[in-house]
Short mmCIF file of C-alpha atoms in Angstrom, two decimals:
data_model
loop_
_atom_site.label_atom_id
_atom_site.label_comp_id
_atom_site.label_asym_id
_atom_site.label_seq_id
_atom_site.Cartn_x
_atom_site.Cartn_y
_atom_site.Cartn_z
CA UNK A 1 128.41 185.53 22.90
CA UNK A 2 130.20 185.93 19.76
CA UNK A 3 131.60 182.24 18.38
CA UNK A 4 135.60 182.12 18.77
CA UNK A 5 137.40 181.21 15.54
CA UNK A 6 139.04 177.31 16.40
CA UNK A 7 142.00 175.99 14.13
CA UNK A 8 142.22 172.25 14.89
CA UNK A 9 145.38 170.45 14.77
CA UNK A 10 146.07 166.74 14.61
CA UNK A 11 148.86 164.17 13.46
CA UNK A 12 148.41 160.72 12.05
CA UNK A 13 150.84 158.51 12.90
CA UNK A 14 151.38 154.51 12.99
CA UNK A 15 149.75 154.21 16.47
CA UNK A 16 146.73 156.06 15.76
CA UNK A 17 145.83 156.15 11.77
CA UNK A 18 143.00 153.47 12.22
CA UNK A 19 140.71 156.26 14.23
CA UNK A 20 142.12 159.24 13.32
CA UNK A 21 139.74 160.43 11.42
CA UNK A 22 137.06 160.28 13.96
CA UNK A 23 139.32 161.52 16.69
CA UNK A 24 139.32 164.49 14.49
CA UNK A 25 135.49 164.29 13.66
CA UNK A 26 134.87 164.21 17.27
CA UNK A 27 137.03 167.20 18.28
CA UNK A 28 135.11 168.97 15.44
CA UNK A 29 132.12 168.15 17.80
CA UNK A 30 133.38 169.22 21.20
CA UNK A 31 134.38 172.66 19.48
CA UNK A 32 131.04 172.74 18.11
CA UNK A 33 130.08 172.11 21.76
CA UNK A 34 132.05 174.16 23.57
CA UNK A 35 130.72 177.24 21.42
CA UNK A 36 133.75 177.56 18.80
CA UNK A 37 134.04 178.03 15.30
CA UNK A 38 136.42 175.33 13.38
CA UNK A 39 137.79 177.41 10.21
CA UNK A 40 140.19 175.07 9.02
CA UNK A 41 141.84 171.65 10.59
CA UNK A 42 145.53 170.94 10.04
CA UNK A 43 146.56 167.81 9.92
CA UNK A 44 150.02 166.09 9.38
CA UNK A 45 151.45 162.40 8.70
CA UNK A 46 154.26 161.33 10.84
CA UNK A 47 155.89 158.08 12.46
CA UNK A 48 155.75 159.41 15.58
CA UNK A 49 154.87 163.23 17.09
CA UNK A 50 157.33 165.79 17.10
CA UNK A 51 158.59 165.46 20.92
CA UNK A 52 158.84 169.64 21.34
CA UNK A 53 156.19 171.23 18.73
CA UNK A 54 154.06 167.92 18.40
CA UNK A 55 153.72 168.91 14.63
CA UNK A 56 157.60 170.17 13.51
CA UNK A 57 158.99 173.52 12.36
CA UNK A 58 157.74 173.49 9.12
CA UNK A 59 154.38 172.84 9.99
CA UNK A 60 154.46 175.27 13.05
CA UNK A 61 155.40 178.00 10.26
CA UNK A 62 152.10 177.08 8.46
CA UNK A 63 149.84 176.78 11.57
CA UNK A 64 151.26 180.24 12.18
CA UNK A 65 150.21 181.67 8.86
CA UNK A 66 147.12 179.88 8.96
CA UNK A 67 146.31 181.48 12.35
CA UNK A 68 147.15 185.11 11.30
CA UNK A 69 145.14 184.32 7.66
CA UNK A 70 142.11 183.47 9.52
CA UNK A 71 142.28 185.64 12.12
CA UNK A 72 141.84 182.77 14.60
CA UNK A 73 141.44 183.18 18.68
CA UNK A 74 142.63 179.51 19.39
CA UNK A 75 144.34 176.88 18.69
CA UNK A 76 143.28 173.22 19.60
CA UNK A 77 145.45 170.27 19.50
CA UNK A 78 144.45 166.54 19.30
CA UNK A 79 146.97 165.55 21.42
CA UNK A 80 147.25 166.09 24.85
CA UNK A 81 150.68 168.68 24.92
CA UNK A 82 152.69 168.66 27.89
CA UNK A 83 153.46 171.93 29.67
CA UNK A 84 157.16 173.28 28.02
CA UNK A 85 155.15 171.90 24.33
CA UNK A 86 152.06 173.83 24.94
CA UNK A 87 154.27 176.91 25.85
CA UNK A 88 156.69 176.63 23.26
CA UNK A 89 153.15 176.23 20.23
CA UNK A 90 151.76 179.46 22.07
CA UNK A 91 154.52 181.50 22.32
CA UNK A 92 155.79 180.75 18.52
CA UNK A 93 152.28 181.34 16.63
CA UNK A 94 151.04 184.33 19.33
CA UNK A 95 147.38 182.78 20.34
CA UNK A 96 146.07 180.85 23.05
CA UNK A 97 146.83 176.84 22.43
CA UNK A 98 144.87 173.66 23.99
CA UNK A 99 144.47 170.65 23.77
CA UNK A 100 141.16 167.83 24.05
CA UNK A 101 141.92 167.20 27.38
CA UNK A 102 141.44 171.11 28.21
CA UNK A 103 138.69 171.63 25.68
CA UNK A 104 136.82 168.14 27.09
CA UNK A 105 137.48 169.43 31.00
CA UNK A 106 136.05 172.89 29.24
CA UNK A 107 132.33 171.61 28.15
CA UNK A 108 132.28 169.59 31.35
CA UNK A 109 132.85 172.90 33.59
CA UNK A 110 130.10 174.57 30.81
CA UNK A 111 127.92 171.53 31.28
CA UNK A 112 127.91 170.59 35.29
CA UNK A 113 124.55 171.68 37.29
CA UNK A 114 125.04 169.47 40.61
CA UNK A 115 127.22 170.72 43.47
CA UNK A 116 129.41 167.92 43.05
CA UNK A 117 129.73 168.07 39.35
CA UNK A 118 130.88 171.64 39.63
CA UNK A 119 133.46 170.77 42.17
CA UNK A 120 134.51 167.64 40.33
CA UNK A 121 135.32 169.76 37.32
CA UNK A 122 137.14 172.59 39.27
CA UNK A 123 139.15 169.98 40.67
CA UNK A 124 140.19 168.08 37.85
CA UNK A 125 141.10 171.94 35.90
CA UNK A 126 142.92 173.23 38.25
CA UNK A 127 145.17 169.99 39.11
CA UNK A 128 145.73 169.90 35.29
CA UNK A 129 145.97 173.67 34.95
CA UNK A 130 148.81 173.82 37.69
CA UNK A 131 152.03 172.72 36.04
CA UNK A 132 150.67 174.88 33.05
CA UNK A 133 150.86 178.44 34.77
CA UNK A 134 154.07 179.45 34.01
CA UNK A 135 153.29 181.50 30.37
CA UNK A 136 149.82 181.32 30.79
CA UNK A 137 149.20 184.56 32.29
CA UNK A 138 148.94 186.98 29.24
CA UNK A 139 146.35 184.21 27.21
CA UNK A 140 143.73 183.92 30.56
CA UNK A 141 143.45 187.52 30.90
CA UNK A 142 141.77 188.19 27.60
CA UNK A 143 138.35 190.15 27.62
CA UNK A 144 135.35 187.79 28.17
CA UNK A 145 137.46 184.68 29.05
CA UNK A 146 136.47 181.89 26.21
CA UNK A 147 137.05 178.05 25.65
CA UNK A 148 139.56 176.40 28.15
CA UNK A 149 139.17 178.90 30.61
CA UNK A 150 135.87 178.69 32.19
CA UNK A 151 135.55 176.91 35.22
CA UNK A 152 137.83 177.75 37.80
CA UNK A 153 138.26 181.24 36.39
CA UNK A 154 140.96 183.17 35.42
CA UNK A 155 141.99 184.93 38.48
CA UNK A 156 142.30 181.27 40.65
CA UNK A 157 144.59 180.74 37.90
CA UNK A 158 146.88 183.33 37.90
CA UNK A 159 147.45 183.45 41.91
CA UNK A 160 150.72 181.38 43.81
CA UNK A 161 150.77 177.57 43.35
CA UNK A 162 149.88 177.72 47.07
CA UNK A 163 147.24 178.96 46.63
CA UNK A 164 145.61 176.86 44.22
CA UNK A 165 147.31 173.84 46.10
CA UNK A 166 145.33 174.61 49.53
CA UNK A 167 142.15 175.19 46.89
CA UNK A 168 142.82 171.40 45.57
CA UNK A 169 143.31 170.03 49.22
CA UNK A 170 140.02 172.34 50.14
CA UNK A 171 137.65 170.98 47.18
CA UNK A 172 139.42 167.36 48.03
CA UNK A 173 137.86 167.78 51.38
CA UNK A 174 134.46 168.87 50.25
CA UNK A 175 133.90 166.24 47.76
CA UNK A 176 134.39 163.03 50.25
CA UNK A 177 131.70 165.39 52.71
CA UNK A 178 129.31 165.61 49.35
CA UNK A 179 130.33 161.60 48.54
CA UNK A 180 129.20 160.50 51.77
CA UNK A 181 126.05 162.41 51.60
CA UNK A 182 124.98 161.22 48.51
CA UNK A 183 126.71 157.48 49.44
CA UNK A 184 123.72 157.82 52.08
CA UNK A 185 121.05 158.81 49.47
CA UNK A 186 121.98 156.20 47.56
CA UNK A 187 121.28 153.60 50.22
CA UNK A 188 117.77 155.02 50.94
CA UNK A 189 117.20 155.26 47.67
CA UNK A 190 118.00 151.65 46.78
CA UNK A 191 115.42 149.87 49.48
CA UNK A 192 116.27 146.64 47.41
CA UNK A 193 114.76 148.18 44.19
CA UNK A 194 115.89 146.89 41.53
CA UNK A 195 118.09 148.93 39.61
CA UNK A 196 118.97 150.13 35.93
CA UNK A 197 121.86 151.88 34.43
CA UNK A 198 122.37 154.02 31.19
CA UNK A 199 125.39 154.17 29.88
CA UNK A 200 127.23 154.33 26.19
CA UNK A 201 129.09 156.80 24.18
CA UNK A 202 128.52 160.52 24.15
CA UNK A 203 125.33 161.92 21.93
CA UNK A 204 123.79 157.87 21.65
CA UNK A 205 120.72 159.20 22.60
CA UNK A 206 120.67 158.00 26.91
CA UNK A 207 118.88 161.02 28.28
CA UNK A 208 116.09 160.73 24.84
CA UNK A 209 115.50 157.02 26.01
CA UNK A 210 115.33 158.17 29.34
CA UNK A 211 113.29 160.55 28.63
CA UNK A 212 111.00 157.97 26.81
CA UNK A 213 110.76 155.66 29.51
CA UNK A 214 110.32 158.06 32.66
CA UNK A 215 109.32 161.19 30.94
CA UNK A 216 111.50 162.79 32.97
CA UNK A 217 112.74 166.46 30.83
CA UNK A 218 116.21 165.66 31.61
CA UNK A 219 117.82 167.67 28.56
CA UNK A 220 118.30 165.82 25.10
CA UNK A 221 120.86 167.51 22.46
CA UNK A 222 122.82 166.32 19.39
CA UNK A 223 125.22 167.70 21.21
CA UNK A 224 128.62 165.35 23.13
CA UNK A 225 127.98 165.58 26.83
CA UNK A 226 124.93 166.90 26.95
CA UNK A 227 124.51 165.00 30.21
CA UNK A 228 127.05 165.10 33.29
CA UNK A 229 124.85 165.06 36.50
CA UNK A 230 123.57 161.42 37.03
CA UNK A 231 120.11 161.25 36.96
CA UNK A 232 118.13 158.46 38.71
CA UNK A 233 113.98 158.36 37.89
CA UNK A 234 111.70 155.52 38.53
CA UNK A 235 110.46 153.20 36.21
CA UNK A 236 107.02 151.96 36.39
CA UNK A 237 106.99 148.99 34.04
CA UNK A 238 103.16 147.88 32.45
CA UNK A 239 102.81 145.08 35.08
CA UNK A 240 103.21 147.43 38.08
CA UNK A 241 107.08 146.97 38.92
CA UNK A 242 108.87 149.69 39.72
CA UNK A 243 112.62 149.87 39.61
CA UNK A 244 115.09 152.98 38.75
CA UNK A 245 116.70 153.88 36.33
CA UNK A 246 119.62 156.29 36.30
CA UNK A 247 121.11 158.26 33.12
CA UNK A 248 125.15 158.57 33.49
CA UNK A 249 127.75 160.95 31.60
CA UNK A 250 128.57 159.41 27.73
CA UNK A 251 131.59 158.06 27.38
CA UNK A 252 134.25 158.98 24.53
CA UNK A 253 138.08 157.89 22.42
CA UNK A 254 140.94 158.39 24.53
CA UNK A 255 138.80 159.70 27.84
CA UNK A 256 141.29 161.76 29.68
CA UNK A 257 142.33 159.85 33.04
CA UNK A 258 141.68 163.04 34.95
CA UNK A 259 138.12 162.75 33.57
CA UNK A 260 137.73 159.07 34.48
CA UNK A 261 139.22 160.09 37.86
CA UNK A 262 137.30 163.82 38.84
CA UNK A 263 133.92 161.93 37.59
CA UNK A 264 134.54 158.70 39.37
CA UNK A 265 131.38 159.52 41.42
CA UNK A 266 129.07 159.88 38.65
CA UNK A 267 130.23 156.34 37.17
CA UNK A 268 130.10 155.26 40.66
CA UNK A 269 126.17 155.21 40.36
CA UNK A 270 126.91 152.89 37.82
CA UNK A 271 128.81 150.09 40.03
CA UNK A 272 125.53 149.19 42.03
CA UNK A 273 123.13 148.88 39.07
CA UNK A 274 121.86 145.59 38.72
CA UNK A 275 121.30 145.36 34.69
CA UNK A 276 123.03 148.12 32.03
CA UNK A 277 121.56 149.18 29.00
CA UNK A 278 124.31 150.26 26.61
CA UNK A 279 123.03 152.53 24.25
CA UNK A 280 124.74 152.56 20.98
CA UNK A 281 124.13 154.73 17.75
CA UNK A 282 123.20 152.35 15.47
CA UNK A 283 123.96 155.11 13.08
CA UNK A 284 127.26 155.57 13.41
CA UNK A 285 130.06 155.14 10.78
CA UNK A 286 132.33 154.76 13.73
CA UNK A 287 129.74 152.37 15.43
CA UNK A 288 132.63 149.16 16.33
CA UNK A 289 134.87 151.44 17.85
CA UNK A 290 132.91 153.05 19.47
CA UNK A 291 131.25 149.79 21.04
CA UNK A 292 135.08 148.84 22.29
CA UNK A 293 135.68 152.12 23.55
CA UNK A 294 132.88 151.62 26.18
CA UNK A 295 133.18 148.04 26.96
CA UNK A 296 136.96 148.69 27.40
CA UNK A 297 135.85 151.54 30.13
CA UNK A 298 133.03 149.24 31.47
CA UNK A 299 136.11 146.64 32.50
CA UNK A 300 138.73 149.36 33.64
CA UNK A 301 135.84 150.42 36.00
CA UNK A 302 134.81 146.82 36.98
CA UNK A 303 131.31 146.89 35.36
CA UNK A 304 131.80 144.00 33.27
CA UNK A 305 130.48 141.77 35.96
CA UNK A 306 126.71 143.58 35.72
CA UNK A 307 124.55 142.09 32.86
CA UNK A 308 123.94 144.10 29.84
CA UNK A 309 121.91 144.94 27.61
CA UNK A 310 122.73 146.47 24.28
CA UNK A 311 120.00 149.07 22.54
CA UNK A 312 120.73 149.78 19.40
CA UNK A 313 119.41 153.20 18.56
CA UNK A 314 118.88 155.90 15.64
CA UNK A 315 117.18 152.50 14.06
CA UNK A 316 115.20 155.56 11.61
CA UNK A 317 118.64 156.49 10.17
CA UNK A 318 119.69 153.48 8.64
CA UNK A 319 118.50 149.99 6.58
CA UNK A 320 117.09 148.08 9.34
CA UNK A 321 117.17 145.21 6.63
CA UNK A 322 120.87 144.98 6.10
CA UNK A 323 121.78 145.99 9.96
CA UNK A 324 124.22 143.44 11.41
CA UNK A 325 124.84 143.34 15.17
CA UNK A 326 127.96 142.93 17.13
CA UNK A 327 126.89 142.64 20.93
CA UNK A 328 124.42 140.64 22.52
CA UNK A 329 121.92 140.70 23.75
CA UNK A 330 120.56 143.23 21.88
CA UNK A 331 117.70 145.26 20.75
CA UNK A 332 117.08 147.32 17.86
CA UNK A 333 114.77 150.54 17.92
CA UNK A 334 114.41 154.55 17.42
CA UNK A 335 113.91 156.17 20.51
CA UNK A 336 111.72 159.20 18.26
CA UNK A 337 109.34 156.35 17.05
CA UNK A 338 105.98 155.40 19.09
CA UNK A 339 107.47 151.83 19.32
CA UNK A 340 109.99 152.63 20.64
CA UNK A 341 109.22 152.56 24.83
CA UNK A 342 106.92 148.65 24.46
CA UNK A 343 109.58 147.12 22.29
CA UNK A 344 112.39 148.60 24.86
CA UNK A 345 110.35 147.17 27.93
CA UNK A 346 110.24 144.13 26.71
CA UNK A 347 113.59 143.41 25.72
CA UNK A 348 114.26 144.73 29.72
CA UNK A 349 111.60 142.25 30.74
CA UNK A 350 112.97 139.16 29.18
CA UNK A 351 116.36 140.44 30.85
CA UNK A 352 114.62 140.92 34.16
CA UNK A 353 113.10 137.50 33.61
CA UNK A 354 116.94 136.34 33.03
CA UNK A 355 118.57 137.79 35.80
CA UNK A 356 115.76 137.91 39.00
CA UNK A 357 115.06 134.88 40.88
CA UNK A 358 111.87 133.07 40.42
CA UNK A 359 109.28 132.51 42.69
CA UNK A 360 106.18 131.19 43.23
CA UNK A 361 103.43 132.14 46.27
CA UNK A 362 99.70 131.12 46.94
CA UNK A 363 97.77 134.30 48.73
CA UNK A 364 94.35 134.22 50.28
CA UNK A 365 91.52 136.40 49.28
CA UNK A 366 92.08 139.47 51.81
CA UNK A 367 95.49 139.34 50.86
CA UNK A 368 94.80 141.74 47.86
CA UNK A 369 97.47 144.47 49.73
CA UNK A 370 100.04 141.76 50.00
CA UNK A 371 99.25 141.35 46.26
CA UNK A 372 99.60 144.76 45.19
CA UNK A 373 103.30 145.11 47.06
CA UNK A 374 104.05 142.03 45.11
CA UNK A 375 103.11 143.88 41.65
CA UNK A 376 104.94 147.20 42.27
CA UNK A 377 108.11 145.06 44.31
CA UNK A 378 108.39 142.27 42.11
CA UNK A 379 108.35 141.28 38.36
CA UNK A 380 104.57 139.45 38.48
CA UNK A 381 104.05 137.35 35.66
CA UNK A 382 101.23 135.26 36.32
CA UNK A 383 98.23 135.64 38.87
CA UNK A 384 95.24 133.04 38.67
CA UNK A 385 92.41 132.39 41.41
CA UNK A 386 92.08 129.07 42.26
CA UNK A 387 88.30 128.29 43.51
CA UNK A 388 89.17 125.04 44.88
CA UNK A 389 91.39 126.22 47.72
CA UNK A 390 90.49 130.04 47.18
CA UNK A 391 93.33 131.32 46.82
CA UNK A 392 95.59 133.64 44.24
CA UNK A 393 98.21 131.84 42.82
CA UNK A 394 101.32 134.04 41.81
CA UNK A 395 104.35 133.92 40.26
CA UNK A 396 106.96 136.36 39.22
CA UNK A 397 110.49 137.29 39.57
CA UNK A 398 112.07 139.20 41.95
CA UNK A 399 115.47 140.62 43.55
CA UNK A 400 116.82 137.20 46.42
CA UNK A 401 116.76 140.00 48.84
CA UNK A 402 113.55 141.64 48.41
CA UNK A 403 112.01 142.44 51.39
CA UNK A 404 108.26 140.89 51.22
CA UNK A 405 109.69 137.86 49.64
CA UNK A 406 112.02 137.14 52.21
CA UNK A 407 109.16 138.04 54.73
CA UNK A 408 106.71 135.51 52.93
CA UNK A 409 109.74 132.84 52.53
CA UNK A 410 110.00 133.23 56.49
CA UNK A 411 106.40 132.81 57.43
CA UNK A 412 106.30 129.73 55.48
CA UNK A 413 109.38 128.02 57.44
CA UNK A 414 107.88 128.67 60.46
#
């Protein structure tokens, strides 16, 4: 499919100098992403935006030469534009306008594989689509659709409001059927394992250190959300414990709330985890704010609670001399180097070590089945045979409500 040609359009002003210019950066990327072309990016210093053309009349009359000089197909705004403003842009420079919210709700329809992803993104375009019909009709019919109007499609779009209303209260009703469902795998799947969480901002590298870990193919880009589904693979670490470990969507600047909202589930797998690794590009020029913007999201959602673990990654792309870091505690590696999966495990094990409750058992020789439950159940640290008394002597760490431990812990008040 032939590339569309993207202008980009975004004002500075005294709220939001300090990251504007990787709010722009980044909406560079999700064009990139979303298969568009940038040829040029306006941008404009102001106090505050203009409230009914976010960018003024003279600059409207120079996005509109701008559009017909490089024959562009779109126009996308850094600002999320309210209906009548997003009308009023479209109708004055004669293409299609956007803005990140759209182009972000966009990748994610491009992106989702799962049932519930694609139903999560349908849902949150056409509940922010609705109030924008009116105007729209002429821009969604053009030949081969194009960015900000995949998803849903364009003929949902141009029916009644009705109609996409009873869609809403339809999809509404399917996704607490596919939440319980998977509410229900989750439980069966959690058999008091413990249980590990990747999160951090968009293109860290999650799904390459997942990859590392559980060689599991999930797919790895330098792309932003090149992940949406959660994925959840087990973990076998070198001592025999298994636990899971589940790769969630990145997080970005200025998420849109309908995005934190229509993806609750997939941070949802999140809530339960017992230890997060926050994967940060160690690389980045943007790296601080980009830190705050997830730990801001991780105490919006209530995550804050959940012990983390900061990885530092893309350690090959800068001086690992003269790298300071800001979160702890941490660890520092490349997720492309050989290194990379013992020095990861055991910066997790000296967090497992941290956060699992010790213990300490005495087995008899035949017990060597009770043994090997301990090793894949349980973080086993130490296992000696004592000849005097003939029996194993083990200790580890493990979850208070793992099941053999409890069962041994039982035996023994009896």
């Amino acid at each position: 499919m032939e590339q569309e040609k993207v202008i980009l359009v975004g004002v500075e002003t005294e709220e939001t100098w300090k990251n504007f210019g990787e709010s722009m950066q980044e909406l560079k990327g999700l064009t990139k992403t979303a298969k568009g072309e940038v040829c040029f990016s306006l941008v404009q210093k102001r106090p505050q935006v203009d409230r009914q053309t976010i960018i003024g009349k003279g600059k409207l009359t120079e996005l509109k030469n701008l559009v017909e000089s490089y024959e562009a197909d779109l126009v996308i705004f850094n600002h999320e534009l309210t209906p009548r403003q997003s009308q009023t842009i479209a109708d004055f420079i004669v293409v299609p306008v956007i803005d990140r919210v759209q182009l972000i709700l966009d990748i994610f329809a491009l992106r989702a594989r799962s049932k519930e992803g694609k139903l999560q993104v349908e849902l949150a375009q056409l509940e922010y689509l609705l109030p924008r019909l009116v105007g729209q009709g002429k821009y969604l019919s053009r030949l081969g659709g194009g960015i900000g109007t995949r998803g849903p499609g364009e003929t949902k779009l141009e029916t009644d409001r009705r109609h996409i209303r009873n869609k809403i209260t339809a999809i509404k009703r399917e996704l607490k059927e596919v939440a319980a469902h998977r509410e229900r795998t989750r439980q069966r799947r959690k058999n008091n394992r413990f249980q590990i969480g990747l999160i951090g901002y968009t293109n860290a590298g999650k799904s390459t250190i997942m990859n590392v870990l559980t060689e599991a193919k999930t797919y790895e880009q330098d792309e932003l959300f090149a992940t949406l589904d959660p994925l959840t693979k087990r973990w076998k670490l070198p001592e025999g414990f298994e636990v899971t470990l589940t790769d969630t969507v990145g997080f970005i600047q200025d998420l849109p709330t309908q995005l934190i909202d229509a993806f609750h589930s997939t941070l949802e797998e999140s809530r339960d985890m017992d230890l997060l690794l926050h994967v940060v590009d160690a690389s980045s020029p943007d790296r601080s704010q980009q830190e705050q913007t997830v730990l801001d999201l991780i105490k919006d959602l209530d995550f804050d609670k959940t012990p983390i673990l900061t990885v530092y990654n893309k350690a090959d792309k800068i001086d690992t001399a003269h790298f300071v870091p800001t979160l702890f505690p941490n660890v520092l590696i490349s997720a492309k180097s050989s290194r990379s999966k013992e020095e990861l495990t055991t910066a997790v094990r000296l967090q497992l070590m941290e956060n699992l409750e010790p213990y300490t058992v005495y087995l008899a020789q035949n017990e060597g089945k009770l043994l090997a439950q301990l090793k894949s159940e349980t973080l086993l640290v130490h296992e000696e045979f004592l000849p005097a008394s003939e029996n194993y002597l083990v200790k580890g760490f493990s979850l208070p409500e793992t099941a053999i431990i409890r069962r041994m812990e039982d035996e023994l008040d009896r």
